JSON list of C-alpha atoms in Angstrom, two decimals:
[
{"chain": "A", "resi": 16, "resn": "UNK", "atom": "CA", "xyz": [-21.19, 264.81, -33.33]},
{"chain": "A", "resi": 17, "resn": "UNK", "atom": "CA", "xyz": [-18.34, 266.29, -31.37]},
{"chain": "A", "resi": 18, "resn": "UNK", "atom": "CA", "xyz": [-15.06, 266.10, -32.29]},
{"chain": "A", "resi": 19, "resn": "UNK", "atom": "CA", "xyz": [-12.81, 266.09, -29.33]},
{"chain": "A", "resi": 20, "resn": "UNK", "atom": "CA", "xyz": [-8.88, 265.54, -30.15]},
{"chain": "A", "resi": 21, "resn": "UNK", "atom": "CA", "xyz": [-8.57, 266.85, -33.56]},
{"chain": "A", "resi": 22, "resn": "UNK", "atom": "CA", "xyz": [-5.12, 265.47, -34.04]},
{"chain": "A", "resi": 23, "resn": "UNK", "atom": "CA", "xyz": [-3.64, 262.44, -32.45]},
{"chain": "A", "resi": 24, "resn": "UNK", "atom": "CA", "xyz": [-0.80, 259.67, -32.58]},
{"chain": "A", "resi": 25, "resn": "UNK", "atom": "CA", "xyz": [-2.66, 256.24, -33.12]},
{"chain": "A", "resi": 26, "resn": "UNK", "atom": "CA", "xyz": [-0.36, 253.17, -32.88]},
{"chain": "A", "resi": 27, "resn": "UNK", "atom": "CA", "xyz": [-2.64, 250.67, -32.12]},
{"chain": "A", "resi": 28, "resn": "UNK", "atom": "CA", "xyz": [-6.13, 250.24, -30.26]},
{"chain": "A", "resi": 29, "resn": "UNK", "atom": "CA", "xyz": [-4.13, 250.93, -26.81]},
{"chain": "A", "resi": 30, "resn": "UNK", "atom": "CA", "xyz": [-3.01, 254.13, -28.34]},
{"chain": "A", "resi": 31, "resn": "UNK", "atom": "CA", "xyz": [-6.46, 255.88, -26.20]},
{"chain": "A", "resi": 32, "resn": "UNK", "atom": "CA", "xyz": [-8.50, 255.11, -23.23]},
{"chain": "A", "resi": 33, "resn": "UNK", "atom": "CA", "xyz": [-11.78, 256.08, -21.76]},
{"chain": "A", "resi": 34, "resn": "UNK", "atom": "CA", "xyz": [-12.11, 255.73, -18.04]},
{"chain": "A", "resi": 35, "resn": "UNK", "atom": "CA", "xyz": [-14.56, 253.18, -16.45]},
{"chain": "A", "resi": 36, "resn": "UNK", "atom": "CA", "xyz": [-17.20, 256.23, -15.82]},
{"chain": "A", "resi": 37, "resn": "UNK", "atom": "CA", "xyz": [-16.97, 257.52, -19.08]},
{"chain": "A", "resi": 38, "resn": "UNK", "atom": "CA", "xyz": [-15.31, 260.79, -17.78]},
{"chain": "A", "resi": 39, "resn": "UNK", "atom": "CA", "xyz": [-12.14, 260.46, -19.33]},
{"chain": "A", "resi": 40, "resn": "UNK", "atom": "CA", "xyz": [-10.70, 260.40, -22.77]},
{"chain": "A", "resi": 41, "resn": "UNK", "atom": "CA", "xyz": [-6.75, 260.03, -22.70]},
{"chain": "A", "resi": 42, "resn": "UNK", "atom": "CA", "xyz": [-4.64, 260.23, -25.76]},
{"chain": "A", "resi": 43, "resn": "UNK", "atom": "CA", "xyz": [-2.02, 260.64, -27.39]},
{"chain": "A", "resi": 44, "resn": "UNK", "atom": "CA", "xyz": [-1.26, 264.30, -29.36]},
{"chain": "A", "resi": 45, "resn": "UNK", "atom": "CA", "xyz": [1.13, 265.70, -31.30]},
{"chain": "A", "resi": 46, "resn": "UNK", "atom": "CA", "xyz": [3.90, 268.32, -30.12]},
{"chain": "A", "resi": 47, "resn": "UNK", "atom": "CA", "xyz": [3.07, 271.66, -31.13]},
{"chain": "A", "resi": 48, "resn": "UNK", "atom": "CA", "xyz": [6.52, 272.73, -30.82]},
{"chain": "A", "resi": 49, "resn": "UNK", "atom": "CA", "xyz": [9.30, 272.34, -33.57]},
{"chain": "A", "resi": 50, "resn": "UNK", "atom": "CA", "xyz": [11.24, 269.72, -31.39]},
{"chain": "A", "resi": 51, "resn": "UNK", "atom": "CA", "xyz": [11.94, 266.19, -32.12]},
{"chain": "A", "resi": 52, "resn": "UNK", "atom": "CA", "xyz": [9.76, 264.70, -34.81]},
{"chain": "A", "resi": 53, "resn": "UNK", "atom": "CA", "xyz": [8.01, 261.90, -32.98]},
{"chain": "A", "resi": 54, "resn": "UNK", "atom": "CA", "xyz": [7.54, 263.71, -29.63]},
{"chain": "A", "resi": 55, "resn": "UNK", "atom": "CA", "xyz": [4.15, 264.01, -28.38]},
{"chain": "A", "resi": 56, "resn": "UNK", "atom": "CA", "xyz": [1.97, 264.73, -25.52]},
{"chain": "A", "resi": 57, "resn": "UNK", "atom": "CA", "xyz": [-0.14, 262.83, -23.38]},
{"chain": "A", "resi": 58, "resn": "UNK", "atom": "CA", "xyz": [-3.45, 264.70, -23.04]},
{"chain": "A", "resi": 59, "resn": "UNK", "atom": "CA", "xyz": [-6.30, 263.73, -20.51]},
{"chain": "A", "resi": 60, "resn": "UNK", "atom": "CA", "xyz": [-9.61, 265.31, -21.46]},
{"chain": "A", "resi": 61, "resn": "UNK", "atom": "CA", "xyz": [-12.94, 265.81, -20.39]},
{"chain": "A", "resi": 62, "resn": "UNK", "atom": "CA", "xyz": [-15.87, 263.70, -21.33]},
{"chain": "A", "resi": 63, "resn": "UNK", "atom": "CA", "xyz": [-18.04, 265.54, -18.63]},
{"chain": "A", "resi": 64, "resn": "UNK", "atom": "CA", "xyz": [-21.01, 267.44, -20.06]},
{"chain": "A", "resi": 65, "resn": "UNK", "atom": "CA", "xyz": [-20.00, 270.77, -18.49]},
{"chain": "A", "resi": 66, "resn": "UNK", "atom": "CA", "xyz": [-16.80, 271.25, -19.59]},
{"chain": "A", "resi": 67, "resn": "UNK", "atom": "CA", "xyz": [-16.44, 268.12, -22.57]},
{"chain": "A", "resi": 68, "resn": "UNK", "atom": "CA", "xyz": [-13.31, 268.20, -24.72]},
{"chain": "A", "resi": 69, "resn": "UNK", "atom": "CA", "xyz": [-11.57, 270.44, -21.79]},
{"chain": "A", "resi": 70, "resn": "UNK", "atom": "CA", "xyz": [-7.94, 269.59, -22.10]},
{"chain": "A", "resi": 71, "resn": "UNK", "atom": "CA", "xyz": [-7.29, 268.77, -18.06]},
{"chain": "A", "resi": 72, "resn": "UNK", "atom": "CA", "xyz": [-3.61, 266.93, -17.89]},
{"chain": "A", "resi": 73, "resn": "UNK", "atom": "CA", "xyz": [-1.11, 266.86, -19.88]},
{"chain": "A", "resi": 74, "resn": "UNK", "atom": "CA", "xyz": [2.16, 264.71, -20.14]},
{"chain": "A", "resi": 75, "resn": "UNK", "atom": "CA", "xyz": [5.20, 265.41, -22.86]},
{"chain": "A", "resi": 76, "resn": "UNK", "atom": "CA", "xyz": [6.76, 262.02, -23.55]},
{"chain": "A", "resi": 77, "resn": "UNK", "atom": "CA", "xyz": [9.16, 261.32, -26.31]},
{"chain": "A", "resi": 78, "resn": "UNK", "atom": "CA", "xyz": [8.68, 258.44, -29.37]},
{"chain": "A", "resi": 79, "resn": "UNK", "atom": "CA", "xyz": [8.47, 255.31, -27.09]},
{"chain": "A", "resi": 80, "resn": "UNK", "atom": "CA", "xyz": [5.16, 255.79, -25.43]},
{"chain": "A", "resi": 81, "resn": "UNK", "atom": "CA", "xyz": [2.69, 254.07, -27.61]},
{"chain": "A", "resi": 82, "resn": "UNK", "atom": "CA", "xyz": [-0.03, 252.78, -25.15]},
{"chain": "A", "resi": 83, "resn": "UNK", "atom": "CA", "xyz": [-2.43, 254.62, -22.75]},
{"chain": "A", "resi": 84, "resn": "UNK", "atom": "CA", "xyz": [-4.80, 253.34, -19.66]},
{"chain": "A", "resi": 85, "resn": "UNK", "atom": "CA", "xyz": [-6.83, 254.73, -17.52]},
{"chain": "A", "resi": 86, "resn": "UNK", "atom": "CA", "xyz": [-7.15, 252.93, -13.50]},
{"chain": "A", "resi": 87, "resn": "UNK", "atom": "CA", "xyz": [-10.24, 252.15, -13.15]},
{"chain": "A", "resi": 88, "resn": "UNK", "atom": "CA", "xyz": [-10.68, 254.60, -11.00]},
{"chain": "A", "resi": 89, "resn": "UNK", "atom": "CA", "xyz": [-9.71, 257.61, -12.89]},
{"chain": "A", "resi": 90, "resn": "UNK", "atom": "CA", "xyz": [-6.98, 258.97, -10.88]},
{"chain": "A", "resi": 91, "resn": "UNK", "atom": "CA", "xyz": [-4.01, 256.62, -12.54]},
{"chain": "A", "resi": 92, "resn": "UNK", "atom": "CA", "xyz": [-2.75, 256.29, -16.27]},
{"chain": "A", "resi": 93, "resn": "UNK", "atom": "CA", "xyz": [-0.08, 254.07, -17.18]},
{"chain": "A", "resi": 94, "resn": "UNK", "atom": "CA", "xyz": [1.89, 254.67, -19.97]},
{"chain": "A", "resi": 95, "resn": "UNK", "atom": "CA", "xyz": [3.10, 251.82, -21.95]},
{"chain": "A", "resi": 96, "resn": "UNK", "atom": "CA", "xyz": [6.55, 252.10, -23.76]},
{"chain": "A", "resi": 97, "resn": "UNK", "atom": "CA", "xyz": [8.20, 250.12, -26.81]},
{"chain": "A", "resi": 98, "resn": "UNK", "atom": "CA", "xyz": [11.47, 249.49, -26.62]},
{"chain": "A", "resi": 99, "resn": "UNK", "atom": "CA", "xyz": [14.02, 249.88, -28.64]},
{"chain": "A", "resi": 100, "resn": "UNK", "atom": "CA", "xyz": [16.85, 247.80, -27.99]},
{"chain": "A", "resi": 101, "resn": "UNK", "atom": "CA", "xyz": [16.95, 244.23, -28.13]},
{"chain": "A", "resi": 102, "resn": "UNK", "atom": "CA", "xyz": [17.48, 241.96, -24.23]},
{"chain": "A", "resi": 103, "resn": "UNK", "atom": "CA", "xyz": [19.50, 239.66, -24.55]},
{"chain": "A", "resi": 104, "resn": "UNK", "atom": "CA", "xyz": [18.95, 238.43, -20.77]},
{"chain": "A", "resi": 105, "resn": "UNK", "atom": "CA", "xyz": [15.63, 239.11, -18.94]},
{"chain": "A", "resi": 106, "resn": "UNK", "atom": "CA", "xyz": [16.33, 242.22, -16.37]},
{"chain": "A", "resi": 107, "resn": "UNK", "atom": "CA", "xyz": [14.04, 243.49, -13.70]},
{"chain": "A", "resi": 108, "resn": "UNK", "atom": "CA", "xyz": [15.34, 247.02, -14.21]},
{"chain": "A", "resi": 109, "resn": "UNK", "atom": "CA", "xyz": [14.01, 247.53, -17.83]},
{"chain": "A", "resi": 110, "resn": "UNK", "atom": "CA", "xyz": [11.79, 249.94, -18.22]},
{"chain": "A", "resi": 111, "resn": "UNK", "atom": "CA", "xyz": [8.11, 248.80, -19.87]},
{"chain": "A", "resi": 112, "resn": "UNK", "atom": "CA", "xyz": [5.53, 251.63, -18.17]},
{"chain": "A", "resi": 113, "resn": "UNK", "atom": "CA", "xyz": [4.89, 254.18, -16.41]},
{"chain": "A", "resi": 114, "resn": "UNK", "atom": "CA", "xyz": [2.63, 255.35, -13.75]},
{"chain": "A", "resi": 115, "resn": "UNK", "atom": "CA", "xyz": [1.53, 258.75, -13.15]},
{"chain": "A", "resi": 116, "resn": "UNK", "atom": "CA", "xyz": [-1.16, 259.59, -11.10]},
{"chain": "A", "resi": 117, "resn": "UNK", "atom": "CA", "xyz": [-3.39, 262.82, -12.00]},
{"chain": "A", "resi": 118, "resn": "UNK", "atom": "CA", "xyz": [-2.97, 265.51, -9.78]},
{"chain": "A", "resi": 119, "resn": "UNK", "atom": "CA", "xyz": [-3.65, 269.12, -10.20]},
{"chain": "A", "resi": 120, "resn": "UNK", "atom": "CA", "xyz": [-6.18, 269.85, -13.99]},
{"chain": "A", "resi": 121, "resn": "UNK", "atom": "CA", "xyz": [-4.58, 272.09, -15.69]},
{"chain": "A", "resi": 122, "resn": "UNK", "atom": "CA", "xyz": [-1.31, 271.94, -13.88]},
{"chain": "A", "resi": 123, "resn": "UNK", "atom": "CA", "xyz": [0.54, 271.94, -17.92]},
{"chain": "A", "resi": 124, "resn": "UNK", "atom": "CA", "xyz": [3.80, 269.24, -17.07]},
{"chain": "A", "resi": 125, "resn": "UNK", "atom": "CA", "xyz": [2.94, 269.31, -13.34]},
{"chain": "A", "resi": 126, "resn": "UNK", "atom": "CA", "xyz": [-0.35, 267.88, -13.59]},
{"chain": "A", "resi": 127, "resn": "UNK", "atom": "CA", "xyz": [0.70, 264.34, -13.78]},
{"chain": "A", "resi": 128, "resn": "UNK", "atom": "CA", "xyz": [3.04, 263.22, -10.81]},
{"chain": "A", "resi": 129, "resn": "UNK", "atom": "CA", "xyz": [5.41, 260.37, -11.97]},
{"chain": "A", "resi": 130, "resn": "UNK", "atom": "CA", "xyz": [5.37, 256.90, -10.48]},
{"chain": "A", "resi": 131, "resn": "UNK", "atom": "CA", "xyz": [7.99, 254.08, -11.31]},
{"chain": "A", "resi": 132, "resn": "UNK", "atom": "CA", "xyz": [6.99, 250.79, -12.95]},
{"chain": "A", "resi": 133, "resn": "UNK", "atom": "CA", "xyz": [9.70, 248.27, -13.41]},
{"chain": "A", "resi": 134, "resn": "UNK", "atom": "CA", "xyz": [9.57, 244.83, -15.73]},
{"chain": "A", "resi": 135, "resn": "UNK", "atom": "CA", "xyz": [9.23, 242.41, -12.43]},
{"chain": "A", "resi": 136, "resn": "UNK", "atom": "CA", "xyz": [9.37, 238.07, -12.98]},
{"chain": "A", "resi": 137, "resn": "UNK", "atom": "CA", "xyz": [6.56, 237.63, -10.91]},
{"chain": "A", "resi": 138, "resn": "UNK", "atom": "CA", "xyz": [3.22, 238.54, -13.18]},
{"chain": "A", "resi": 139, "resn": "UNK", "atom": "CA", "xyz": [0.60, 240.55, -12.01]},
{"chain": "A", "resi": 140, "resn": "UNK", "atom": "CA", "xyz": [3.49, 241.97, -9.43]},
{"chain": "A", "resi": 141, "resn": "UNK", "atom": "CA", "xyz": [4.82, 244.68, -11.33]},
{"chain": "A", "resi": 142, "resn": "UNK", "atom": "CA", "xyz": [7.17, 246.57, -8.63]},
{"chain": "A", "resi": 143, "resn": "UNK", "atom": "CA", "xyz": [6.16, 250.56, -8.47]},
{"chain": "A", "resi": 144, "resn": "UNK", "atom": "CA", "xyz": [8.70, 253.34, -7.06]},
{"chain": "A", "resi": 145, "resn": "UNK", "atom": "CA", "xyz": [6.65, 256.45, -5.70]},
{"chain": "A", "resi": 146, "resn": "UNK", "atom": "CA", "xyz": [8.61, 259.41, -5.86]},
{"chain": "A", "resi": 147, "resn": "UNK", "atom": "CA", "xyz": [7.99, 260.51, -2.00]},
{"chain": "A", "resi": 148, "resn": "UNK", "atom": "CA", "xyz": [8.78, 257.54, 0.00]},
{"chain": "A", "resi": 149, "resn": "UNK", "atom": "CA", "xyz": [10.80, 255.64, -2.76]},
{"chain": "A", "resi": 150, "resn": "UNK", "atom": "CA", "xyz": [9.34, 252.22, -1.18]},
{"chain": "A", "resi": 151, "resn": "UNK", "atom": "CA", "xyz": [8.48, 249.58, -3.53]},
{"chain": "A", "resi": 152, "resn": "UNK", "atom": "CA", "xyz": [4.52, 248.89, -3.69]},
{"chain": "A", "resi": 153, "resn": "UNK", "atom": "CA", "xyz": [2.71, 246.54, -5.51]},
{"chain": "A", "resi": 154, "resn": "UNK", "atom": "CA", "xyz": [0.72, 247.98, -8.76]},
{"chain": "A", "resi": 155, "resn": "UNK", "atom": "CA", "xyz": [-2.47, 246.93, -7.49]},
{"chain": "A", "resi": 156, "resn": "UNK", "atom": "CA", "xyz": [-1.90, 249.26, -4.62]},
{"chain": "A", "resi": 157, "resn": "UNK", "atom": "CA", "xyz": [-2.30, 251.99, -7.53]},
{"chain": "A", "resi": 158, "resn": "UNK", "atom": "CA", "xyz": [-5.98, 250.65, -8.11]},
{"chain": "A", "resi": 159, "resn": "UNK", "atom": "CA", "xyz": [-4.94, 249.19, -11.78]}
]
């Protein structure tokens, strides 16, 4: 038996994902830093015989991410996020995930390249912002 993450946050059964071809493992991981008590890390490892339990993207998020998945594809994560505060009127603008798609192993805070995901009325039509052409696309278009 190998034991891959030795420490991690578990909030619920979304707290980790393994891709769709079994390369992936993402979870989340404690801070090793003395910083705020509930910050952690996502981490994106290797399931891949050649280099398994290689630590390959990595994410610092502070205590509202609680849920993790992988895009079927492997090149996506989404990060779900509890909120805090209570809505008193449905907005489109609250914040509920967010997309990041992997981008450069072992880049440390660069490796993961933020996308926008907004609360949207319309289900399954989630509204994302991509950071270079800042034009709304559908999350689908992400391959989740």
């Amino acid at each position: 038996m190998n034991v891959l993450v030795q420490n991690c946050k578990i909030y619920n059964d979304a707290s980790c994902d393994i891709s769709a071809d079994g390369q992936l493992l993402a979870a989340f991981i404690p801070s090793s830093q003395r910083g705020f008590p509930d910050e952690g890390i996502l981490a994106v490892y290797s399931l891949a015989p050649h280099n398994l339990g290689e630590m390959l993207y990595t994410k610092r998020f502070g205590p509202n991410a609680i849920s993790v998945s992988l895009s079927p594809m492997g090149r996506y994560v989404m990060v779900g996020l509890a909120s805090r505060r209570i809505l008193l009127h449905p907005s489109t603008e609250h914040m509920v995930a967010q997309v990041f798609r992997l981008q450069q192993a072992h880049g440390g805070e660069t490796s993961m390249r933020d996308q926008r995901c907004h609360a949207h009325k319309e289900l399954g039509k989630t509204p994302v912002q991509t950071s270079n052409d800042q034009q709304p696309a559908l999350l689908e278009a992400l391959d989740y």
